[in-house]
PDB file of C-alpha atoms and ligand atoms in Angstrom:
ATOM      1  CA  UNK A   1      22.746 -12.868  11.103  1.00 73.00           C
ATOM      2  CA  UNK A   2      20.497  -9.612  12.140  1.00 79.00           C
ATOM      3  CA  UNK A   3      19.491 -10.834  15.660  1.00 84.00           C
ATOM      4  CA  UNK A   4      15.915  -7.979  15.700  1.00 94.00           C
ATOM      5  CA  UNK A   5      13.021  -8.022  14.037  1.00 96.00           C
ATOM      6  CA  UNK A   6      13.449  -6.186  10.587  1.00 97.00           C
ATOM      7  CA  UNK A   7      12.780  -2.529  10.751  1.00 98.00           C
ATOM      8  CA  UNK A   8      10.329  -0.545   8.488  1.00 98.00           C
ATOM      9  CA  UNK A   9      10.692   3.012   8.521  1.00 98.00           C
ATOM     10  CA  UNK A  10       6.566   3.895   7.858  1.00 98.00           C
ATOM     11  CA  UNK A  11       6.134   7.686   6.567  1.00 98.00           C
ATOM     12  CA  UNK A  12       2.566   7.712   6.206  1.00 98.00           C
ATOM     13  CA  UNK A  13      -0.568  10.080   7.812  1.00 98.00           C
ATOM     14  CA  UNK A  14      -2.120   9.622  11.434  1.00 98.00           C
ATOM     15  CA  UNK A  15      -5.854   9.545  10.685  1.00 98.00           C
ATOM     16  CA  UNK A  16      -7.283   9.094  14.018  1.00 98.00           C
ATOM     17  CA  UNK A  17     -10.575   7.638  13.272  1.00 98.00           C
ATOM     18  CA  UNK A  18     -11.392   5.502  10.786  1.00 98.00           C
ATOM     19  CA  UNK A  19      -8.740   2.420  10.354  1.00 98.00           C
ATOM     20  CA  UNK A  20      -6.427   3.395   7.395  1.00 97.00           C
ATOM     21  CA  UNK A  21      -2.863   4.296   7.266  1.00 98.00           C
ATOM     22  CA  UNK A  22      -0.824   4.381  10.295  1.00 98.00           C
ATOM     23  CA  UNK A  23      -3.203   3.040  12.482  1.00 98.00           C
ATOM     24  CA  UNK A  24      -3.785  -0.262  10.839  1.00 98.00           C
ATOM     25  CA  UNK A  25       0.212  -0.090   9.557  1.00 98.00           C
ATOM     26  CA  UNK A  26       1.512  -0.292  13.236  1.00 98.00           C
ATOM     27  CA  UNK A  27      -0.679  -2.823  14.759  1.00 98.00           C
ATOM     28  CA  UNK A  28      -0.428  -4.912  11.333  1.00 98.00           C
ATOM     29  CA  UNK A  29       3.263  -5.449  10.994  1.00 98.00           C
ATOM     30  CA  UNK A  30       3.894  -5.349  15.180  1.00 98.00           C
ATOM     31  CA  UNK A  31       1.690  -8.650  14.753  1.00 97.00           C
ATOM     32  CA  UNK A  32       3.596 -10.119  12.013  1.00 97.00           C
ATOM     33  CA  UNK A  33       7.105  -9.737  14.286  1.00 97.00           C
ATOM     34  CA  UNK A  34       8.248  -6.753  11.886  1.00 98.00           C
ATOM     35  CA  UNK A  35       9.125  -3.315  13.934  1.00 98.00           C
ATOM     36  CA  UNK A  36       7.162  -0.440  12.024  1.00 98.00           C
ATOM     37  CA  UNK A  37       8.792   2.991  13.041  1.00 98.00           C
ATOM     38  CA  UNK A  38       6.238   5.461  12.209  1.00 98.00           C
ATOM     39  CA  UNK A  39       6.786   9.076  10.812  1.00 98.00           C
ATOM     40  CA  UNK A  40       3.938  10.750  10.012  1.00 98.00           C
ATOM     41  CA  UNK A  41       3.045  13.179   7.144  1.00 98.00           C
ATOM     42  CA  UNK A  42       0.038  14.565   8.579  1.00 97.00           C
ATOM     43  CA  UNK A  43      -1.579  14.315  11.607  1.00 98.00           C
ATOM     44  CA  UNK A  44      -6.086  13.752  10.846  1.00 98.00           C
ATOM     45  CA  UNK A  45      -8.806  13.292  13.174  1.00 98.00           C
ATOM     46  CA  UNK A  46     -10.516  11.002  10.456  1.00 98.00           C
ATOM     47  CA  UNK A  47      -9.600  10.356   7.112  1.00 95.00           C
ATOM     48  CA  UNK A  48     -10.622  12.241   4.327  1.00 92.00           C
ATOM     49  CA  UNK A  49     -13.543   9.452   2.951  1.00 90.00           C
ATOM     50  CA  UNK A  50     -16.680  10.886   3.758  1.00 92.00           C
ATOM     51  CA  UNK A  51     -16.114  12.818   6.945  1.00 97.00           C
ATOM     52  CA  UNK A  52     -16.792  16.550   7.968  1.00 96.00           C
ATOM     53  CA  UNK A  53     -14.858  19.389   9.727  1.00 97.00           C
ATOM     54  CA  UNK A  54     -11.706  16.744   9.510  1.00 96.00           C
ATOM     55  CA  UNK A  55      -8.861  18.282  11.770  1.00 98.00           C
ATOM     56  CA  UNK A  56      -5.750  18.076   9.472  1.00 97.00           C
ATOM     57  CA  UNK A  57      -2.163  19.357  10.619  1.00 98.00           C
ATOM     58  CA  UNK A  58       0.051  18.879   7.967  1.00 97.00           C
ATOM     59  CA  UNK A  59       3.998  17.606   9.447  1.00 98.00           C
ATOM     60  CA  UNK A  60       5.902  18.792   6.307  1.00 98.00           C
ATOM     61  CA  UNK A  61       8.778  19.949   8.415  1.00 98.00           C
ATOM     62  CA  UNK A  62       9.384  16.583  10.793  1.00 98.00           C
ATOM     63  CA  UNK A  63      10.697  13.732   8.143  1.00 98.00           C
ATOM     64  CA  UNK A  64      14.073  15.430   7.184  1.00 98.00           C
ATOM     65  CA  UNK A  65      15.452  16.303  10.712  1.00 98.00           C
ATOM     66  CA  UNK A  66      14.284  12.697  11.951  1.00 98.00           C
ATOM     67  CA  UNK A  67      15.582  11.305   9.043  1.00 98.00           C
ATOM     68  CA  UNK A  68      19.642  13.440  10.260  1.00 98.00           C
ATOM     69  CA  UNK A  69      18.611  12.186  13.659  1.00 98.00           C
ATOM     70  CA  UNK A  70      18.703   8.675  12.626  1.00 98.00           C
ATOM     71  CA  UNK A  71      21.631   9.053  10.477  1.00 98.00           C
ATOM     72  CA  UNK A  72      23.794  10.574  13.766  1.00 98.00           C
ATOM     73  CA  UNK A  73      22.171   7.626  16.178  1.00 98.00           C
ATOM     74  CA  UNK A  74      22.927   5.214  13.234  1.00 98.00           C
ATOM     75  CA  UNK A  75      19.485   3.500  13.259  1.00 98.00           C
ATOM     76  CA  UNK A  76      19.595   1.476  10.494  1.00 96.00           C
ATOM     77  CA  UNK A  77      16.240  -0.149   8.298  1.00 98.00           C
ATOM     78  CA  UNK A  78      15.502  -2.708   6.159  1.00 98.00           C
ATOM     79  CA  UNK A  79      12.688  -1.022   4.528  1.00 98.00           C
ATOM     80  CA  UNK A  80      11.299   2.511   3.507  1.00 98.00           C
ATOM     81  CA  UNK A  81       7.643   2.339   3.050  1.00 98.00           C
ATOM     82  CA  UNK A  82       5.647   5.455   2.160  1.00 98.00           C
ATOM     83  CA  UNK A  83       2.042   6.327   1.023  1.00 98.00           C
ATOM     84  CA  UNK A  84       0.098   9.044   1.892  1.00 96.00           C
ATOM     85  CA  UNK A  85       1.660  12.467   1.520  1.00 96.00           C
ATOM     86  CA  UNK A  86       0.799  16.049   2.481  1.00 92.00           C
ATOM     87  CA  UNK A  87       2.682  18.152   0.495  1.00 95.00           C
ATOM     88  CA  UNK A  88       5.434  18.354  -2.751  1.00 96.00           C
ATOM     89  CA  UNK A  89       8.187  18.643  -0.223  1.00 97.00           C
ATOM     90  CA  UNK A  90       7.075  15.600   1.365  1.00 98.00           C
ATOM     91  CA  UNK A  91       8.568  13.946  -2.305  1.00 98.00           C
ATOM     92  CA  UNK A  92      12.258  14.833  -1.977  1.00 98.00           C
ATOM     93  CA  UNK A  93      11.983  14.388   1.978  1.00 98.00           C
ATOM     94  CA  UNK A  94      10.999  10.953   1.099  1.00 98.00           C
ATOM     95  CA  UNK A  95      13.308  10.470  -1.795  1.00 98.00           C
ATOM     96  CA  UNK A  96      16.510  12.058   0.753  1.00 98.00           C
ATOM     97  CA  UNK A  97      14.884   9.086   3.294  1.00 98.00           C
ATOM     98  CA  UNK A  98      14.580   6.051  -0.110  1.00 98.00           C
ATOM     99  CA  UNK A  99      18.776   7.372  -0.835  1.00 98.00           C
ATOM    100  CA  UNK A 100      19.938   7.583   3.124  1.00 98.00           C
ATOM    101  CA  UNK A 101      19.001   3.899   3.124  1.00 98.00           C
ATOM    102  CA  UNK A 102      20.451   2.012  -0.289  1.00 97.00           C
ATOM    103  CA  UNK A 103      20.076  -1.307   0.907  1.00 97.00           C
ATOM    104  CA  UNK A 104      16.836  -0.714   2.363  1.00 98.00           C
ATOM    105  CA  UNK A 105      13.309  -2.313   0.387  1.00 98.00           C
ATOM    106  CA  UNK A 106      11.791   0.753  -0.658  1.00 98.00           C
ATOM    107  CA  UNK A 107       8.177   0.276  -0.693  1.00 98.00           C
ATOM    108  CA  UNK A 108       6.091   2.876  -2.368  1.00 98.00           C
ATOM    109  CA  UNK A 109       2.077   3.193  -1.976  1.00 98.00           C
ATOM    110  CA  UNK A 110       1.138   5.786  -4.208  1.00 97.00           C
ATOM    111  CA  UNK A 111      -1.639   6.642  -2.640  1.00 95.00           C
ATOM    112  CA  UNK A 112      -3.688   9.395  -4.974  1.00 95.00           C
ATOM    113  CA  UNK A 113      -6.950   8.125  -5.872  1.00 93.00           C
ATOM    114  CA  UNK A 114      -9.584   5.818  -6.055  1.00 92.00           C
ATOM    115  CA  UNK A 115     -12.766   4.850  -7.500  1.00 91.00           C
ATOM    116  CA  UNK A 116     -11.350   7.016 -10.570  1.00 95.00           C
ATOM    117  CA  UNK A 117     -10.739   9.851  -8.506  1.00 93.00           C
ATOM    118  CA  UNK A 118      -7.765  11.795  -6.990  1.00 92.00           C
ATOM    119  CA  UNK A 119      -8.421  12.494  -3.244  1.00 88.00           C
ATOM    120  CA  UNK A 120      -9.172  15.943  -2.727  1.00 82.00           C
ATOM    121  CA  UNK A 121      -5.530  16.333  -1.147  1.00 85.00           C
ATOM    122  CA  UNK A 122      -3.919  15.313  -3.778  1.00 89.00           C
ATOM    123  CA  UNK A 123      -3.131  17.848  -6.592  1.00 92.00           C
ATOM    124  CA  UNK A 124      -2.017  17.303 -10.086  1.00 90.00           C
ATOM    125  CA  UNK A 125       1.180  18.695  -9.569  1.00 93.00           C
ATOM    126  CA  UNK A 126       2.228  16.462  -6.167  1.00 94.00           C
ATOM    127  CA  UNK A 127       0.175  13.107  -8.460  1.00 92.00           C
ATOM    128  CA  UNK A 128       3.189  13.770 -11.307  1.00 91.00           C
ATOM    129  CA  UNK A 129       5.834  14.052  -8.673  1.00 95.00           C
ATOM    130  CA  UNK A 130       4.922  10.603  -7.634  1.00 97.00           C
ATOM    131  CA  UNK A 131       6.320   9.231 -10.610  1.00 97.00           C
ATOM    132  CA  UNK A 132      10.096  10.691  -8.795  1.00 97.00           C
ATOM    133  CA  UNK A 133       9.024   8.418  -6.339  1.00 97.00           C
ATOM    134  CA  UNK A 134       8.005   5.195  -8.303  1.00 98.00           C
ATOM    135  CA  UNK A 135      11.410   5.647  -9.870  1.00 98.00           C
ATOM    136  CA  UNK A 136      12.955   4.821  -7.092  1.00 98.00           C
ATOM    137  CA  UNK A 137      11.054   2.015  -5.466  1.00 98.00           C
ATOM    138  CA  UNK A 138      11.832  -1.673  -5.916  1.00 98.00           C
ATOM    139  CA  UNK A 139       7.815  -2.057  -4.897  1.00 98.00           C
ATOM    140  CA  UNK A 140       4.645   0.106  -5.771  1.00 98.00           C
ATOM    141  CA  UNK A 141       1.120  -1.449  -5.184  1.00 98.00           C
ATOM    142  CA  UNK A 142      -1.631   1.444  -6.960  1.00 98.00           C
ATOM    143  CA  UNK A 143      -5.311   0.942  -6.900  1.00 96.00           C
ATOM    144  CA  UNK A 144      -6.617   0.797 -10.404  1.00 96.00           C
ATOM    145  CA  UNK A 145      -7.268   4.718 -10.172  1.00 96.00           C
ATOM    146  CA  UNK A 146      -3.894   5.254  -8.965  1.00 97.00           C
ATOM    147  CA  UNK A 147      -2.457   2.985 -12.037  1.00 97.00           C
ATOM    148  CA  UNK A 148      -3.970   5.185 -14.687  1.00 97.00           C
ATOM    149  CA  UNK A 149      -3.246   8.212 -12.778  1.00 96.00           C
ATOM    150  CA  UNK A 150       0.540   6.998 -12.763  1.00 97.00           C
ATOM    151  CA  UNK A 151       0.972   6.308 -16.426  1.00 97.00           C
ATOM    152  CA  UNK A 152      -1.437   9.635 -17.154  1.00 95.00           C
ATOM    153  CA  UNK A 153      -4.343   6.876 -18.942  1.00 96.00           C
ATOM    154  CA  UNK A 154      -7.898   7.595 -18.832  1.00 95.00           C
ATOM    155  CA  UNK A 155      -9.623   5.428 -15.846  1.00 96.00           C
ATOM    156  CA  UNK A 156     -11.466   3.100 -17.648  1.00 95.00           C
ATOM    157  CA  UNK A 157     -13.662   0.939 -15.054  1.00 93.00           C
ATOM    158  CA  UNK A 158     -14.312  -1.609 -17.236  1.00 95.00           C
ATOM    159  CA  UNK A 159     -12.761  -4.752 -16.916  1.00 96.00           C
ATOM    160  CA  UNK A 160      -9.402  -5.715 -18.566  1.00 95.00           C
ATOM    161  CA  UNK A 161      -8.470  -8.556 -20.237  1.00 96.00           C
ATOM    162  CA  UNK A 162      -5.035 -10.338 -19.531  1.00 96.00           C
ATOM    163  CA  UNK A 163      -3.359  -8.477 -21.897  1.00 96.00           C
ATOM    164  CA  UNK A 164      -3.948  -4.906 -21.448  1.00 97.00           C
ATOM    165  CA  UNK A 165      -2.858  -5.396 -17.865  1.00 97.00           C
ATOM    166  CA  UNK A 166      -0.158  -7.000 -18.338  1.00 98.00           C
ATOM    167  CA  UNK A 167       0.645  -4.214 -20.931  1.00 98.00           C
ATOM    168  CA  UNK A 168      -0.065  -1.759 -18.383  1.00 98.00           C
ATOM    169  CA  UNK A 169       2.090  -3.973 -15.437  1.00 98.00           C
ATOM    170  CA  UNK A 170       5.135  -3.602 -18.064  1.00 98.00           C
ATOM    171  CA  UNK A 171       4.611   0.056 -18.179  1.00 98.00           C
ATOM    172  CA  UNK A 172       4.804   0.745 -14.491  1.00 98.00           C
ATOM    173  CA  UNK A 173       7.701  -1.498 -13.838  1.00 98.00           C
ATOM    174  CA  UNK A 174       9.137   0.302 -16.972  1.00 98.00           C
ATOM    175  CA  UNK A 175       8.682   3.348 -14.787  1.00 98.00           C
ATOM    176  CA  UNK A 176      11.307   1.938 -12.523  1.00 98.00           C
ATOM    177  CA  UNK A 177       9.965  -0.741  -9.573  1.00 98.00           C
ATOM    178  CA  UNK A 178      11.190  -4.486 -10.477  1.00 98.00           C
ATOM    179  CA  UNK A 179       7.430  -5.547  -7.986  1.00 98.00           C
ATOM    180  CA  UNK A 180       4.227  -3.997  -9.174  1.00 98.00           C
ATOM    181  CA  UNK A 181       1.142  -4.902  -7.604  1.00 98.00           C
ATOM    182  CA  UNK A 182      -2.221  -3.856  -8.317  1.00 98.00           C
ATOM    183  CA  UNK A 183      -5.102  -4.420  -5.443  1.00 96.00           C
ATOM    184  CA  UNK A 184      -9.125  -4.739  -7.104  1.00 94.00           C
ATOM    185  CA  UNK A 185      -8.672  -4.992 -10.847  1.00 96.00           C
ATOM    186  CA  UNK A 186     -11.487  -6.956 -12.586  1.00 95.00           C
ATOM    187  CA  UNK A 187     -10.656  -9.034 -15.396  1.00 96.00           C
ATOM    188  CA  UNK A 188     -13.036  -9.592 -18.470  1.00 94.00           C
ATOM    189  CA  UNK A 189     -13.905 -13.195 -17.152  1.00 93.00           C
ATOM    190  CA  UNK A 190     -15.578 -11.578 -14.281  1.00 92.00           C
ATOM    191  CA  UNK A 191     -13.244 -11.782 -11.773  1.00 95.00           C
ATOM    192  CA  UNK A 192     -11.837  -9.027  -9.053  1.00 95.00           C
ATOM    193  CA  UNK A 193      -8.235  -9.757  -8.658  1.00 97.00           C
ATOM    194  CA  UNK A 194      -4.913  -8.611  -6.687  1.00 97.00           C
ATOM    195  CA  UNK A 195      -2.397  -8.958  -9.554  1.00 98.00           C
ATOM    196  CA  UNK A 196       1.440  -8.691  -9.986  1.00 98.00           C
ATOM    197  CA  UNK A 197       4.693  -8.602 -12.099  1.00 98.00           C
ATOM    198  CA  UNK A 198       8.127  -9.532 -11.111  1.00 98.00           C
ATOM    199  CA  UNK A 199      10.170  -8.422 -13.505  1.00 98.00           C
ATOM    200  CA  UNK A 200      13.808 -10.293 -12.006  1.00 96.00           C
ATOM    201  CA  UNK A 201      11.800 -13.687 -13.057  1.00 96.00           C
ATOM    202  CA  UNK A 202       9.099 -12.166 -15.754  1.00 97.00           C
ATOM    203  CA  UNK A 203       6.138 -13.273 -13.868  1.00 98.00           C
ATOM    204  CA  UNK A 204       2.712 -12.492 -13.743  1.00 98.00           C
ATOM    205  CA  UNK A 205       0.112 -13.500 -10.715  1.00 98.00           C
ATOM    206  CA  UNK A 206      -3.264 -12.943  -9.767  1.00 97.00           C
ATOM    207  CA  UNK A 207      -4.908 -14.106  -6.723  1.00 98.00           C
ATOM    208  CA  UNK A 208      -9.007 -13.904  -6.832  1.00 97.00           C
ATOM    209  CA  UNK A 209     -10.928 -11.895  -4.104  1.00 94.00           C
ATOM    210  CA  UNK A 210     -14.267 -12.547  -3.395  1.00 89.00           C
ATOM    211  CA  UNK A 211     -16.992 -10.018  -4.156  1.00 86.00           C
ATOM    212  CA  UNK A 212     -18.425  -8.157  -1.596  1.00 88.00           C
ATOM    213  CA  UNK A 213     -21.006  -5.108  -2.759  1.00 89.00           C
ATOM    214  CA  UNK A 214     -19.502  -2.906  -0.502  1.00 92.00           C
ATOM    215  CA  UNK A 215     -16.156  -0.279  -0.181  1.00 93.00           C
ATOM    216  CA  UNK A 216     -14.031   0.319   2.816  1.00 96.00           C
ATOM    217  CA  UNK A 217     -11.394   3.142   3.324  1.00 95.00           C
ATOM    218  CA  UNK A 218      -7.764   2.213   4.168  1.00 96.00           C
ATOM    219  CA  UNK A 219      -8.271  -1.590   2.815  1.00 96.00           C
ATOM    220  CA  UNK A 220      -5.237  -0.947   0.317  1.00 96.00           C
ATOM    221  CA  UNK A 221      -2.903   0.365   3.811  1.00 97.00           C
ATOM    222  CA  UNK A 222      -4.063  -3.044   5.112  1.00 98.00           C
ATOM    223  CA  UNK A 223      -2.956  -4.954   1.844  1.00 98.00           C
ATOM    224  CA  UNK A 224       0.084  -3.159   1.219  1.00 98.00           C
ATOM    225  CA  UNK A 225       1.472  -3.503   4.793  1.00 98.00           C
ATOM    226  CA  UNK A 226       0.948  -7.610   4.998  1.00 98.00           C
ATOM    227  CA  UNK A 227       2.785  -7.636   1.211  1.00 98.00           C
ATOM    228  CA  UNK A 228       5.524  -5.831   2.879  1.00 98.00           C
ATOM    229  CA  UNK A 229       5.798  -7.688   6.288  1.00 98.00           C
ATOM    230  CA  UNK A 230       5.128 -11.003   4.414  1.00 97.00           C
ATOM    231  CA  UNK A 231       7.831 -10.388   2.157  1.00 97.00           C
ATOM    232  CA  UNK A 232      10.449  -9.300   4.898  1.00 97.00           C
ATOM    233  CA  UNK A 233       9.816 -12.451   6.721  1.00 96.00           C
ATOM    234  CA  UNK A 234      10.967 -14.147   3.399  1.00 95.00           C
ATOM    235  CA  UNK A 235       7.251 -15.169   1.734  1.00 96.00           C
ATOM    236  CA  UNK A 236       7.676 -15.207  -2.404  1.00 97.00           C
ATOM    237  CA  UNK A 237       5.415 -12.605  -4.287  1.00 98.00           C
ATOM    238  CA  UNK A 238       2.160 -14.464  -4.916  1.00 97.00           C
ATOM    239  CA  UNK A 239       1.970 -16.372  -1.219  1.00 97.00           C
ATOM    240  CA  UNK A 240       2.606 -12.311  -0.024  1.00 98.00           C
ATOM    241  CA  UNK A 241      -0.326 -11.339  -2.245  1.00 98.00           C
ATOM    242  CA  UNK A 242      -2.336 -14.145  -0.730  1.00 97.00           C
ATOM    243  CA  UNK A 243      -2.072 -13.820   2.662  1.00 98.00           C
ATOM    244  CA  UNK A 244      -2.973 -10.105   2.105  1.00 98.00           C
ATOM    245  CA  UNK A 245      -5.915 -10.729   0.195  1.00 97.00           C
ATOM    246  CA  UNK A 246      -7.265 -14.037   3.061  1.00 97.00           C
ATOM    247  CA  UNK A 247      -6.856 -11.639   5.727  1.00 97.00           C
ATOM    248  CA  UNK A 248      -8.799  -8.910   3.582  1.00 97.00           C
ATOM    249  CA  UNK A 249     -11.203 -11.073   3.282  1.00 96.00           C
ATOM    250  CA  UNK A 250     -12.030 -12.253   6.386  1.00 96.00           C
ATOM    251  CA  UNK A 251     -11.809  -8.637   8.237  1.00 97.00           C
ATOM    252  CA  UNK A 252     -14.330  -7.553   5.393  1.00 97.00           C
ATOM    253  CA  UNK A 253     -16.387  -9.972   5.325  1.00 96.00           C
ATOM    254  CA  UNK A 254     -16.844 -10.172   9.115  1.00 96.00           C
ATOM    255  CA  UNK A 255     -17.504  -6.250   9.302  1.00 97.00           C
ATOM    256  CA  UNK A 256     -20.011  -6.202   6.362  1.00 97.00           C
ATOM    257  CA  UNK A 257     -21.871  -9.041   8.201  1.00 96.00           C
ATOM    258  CA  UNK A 258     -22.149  -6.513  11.271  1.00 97.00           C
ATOM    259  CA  UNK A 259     -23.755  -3.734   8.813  1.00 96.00           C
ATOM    260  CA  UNK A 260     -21.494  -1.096  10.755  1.00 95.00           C
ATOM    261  CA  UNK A 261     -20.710   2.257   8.635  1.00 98.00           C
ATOM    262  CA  UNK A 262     -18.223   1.847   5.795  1.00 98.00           C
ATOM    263  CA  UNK A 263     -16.662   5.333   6.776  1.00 98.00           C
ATOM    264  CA  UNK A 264     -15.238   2.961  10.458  1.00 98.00           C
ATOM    265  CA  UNK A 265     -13.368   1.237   7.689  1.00 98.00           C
ATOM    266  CA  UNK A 266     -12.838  -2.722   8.344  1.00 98.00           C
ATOM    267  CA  UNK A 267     -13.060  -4.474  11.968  1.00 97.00           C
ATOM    268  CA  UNK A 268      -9.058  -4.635  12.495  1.00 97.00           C
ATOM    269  CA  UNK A 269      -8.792  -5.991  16.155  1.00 97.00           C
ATOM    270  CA  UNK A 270     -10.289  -9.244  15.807  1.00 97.00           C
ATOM    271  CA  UNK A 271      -9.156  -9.955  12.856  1.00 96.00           C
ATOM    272  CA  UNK A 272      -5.163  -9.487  13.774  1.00 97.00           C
ATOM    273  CA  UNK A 273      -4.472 -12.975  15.247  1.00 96.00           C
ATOM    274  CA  UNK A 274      -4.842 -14.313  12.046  1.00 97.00           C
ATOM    275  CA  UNK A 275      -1.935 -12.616  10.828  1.00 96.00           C
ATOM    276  CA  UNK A 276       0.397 -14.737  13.230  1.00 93.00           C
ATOM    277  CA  UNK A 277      -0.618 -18.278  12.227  1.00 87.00           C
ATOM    278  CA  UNK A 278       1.385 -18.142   9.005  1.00 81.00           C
ATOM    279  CA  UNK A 279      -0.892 -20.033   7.203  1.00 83.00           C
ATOM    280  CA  UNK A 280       0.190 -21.802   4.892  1.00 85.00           C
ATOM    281  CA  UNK A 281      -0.994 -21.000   1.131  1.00 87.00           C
ATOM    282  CA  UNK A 282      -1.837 -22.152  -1.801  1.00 87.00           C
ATOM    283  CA  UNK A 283      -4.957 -20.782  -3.947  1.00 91.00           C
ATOM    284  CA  UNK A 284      -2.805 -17.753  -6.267  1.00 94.00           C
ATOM    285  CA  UNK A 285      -2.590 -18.241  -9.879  1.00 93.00           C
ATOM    286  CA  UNK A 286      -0.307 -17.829 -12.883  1.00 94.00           C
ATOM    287  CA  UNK A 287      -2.069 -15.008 -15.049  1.00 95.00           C
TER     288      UNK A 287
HETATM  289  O1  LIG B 301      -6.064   4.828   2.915  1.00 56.47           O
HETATM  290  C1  LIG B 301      -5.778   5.915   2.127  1.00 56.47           C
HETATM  291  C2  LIG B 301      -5.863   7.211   2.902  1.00 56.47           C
HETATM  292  C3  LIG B 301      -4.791   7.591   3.673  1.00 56.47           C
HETATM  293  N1  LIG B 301      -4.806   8.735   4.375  1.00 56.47           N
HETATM  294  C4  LIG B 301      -5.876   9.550   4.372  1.00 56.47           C
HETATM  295  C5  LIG B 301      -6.994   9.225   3.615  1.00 56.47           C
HETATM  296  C6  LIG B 301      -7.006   8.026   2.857  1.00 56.47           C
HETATM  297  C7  LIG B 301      -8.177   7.667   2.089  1.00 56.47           C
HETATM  298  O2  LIG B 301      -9.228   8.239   2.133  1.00 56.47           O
HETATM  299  O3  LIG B 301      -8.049  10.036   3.634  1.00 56.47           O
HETATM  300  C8  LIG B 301      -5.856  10.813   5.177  1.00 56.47           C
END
């Protein structure tokens, strides 16, 4: 029996200010007794939602001799996680990274869009070569934008009904992942929902998030990194998706009541201790 915490090797940006990627991804599995080793993409001063003059230094040239350092010191993981990238490069850096580590739970975010657009980062070009990633990724969790972007759909933002997404869920895991999750879709009874297919037992689940009329950057870094350290401390699918979306809920709806600037992104630090009660669960659905 592996005597450590499980190791996640996290190759995602350092935006400085502004709560999304690594900085909530460290702090969020360290809490939940998982080890995140961090290797950044990029290195920001903010993220890219809605701030000026960002400082942005791109790291295209640090993942693949960490990744042959690893291999000589042996340091092993039990997960690859990746989201935001920087460059095309940054693809087959990650995809030498997803093969270096077979046994490993590859976990990709494709992170490309949202509110039906692509970030301004992200070109066409590198949003197709994220399909070489989904291929090889037993998990993906897009945004709605990011869904259509993936299987090259309009964006449509009006709501679905059970069917077309779980026509659409087919189609991604089709694309390779046996996990798809999709964070904020609304349903045609009204509903916003975190939703997901499993393809080894041919289920479909949606857990229901309460509505709150406003947005908050790096919200789908804090979703997808409690899926992933709930599922490496052995939670199934849908209790994963529900502690992600309870502790969504709570941070947002605690730094919406403080009226604070959306651009600061949701209040993290007193939220966090939640994460080590391991609550137990019960409110996700069949869909
Ligand atoms: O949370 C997604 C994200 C990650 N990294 C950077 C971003 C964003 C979203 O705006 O700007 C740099």
């Amino acid at each position: 029996m592996r005597k450590r915490p499980a190791r996640v090797a996290a190759i995602h940006d350092l935006s400085g200010f502004g709560r999304c990627s690594l900085s909530v991804i460290i702090p969020i599995l360290s809490v939940m007794g998982i080890q995140p080793v961090p290797l950044p993409t990029a290195v920001l001063s903010t993220h890219t939602g809605g701030f000026q003059n960002v400082v942005f230094r791109d790291l295209s040239d640090f993942v693949e001799p960490a990744l042959k350092q690893y291999q000589s010191e042996h340091l092993g993981f039990e997960s690859v996680y990746t989201g935001f990238l920087s460059s095309e490069q940054q693809i087959d850096h990650c995809l030498d990274f997803i093969r270096a580590y077979p046994k490993a739970l590859t976990i990709v975010d494709p992170v490309m869009g949202d509110h039906g657009k692509r970030y301004k980062t992200y070109t066409i070009s590198l949003c197709k070569r994220m399909k070489e990633l989904v291929k090889e990724a037993d998990f993906i969790t897009p945004n709605p934008t990011e869904m259509s972007l993936l299987l090259e759909e309009e964006y449509d933002p009006r709501p679905m009904t059970h069917q077309e997404l779980k026509t659409k869920l087919l189609k991604l895991s089709d694309m390779g992942p046996s996990t798809v999750v999709v964070t904020g879709v609304e349903l045609a009874d009204m509903t916003i929902n975190n939703v997901g297919y499993d393809r080894e037992r041919n289920s479909f689940w949606r857990v229901k998030c309460s509505y709150v009329p406003v947005s908050y950057p790096g919200t789908g870094d804090v979703f997808c990194s409690i899926v992933v350290g709930s599922i490496l401390k052995g939670d199934s699918l849908p209790i994963a998706m529900e502690r992600a979306t309870r502790f969504l809920e709570l941070a947002i709806k605690r730094t919406f009541s403080y009226g604070t600037d959306t651009r600061y992104g949701v209040m993290l630090e007193p939220s966090l201790p939640w994460l080590c009660q391991e609550q137990v669960l019960d409110k996700y659905e069949i869909l």
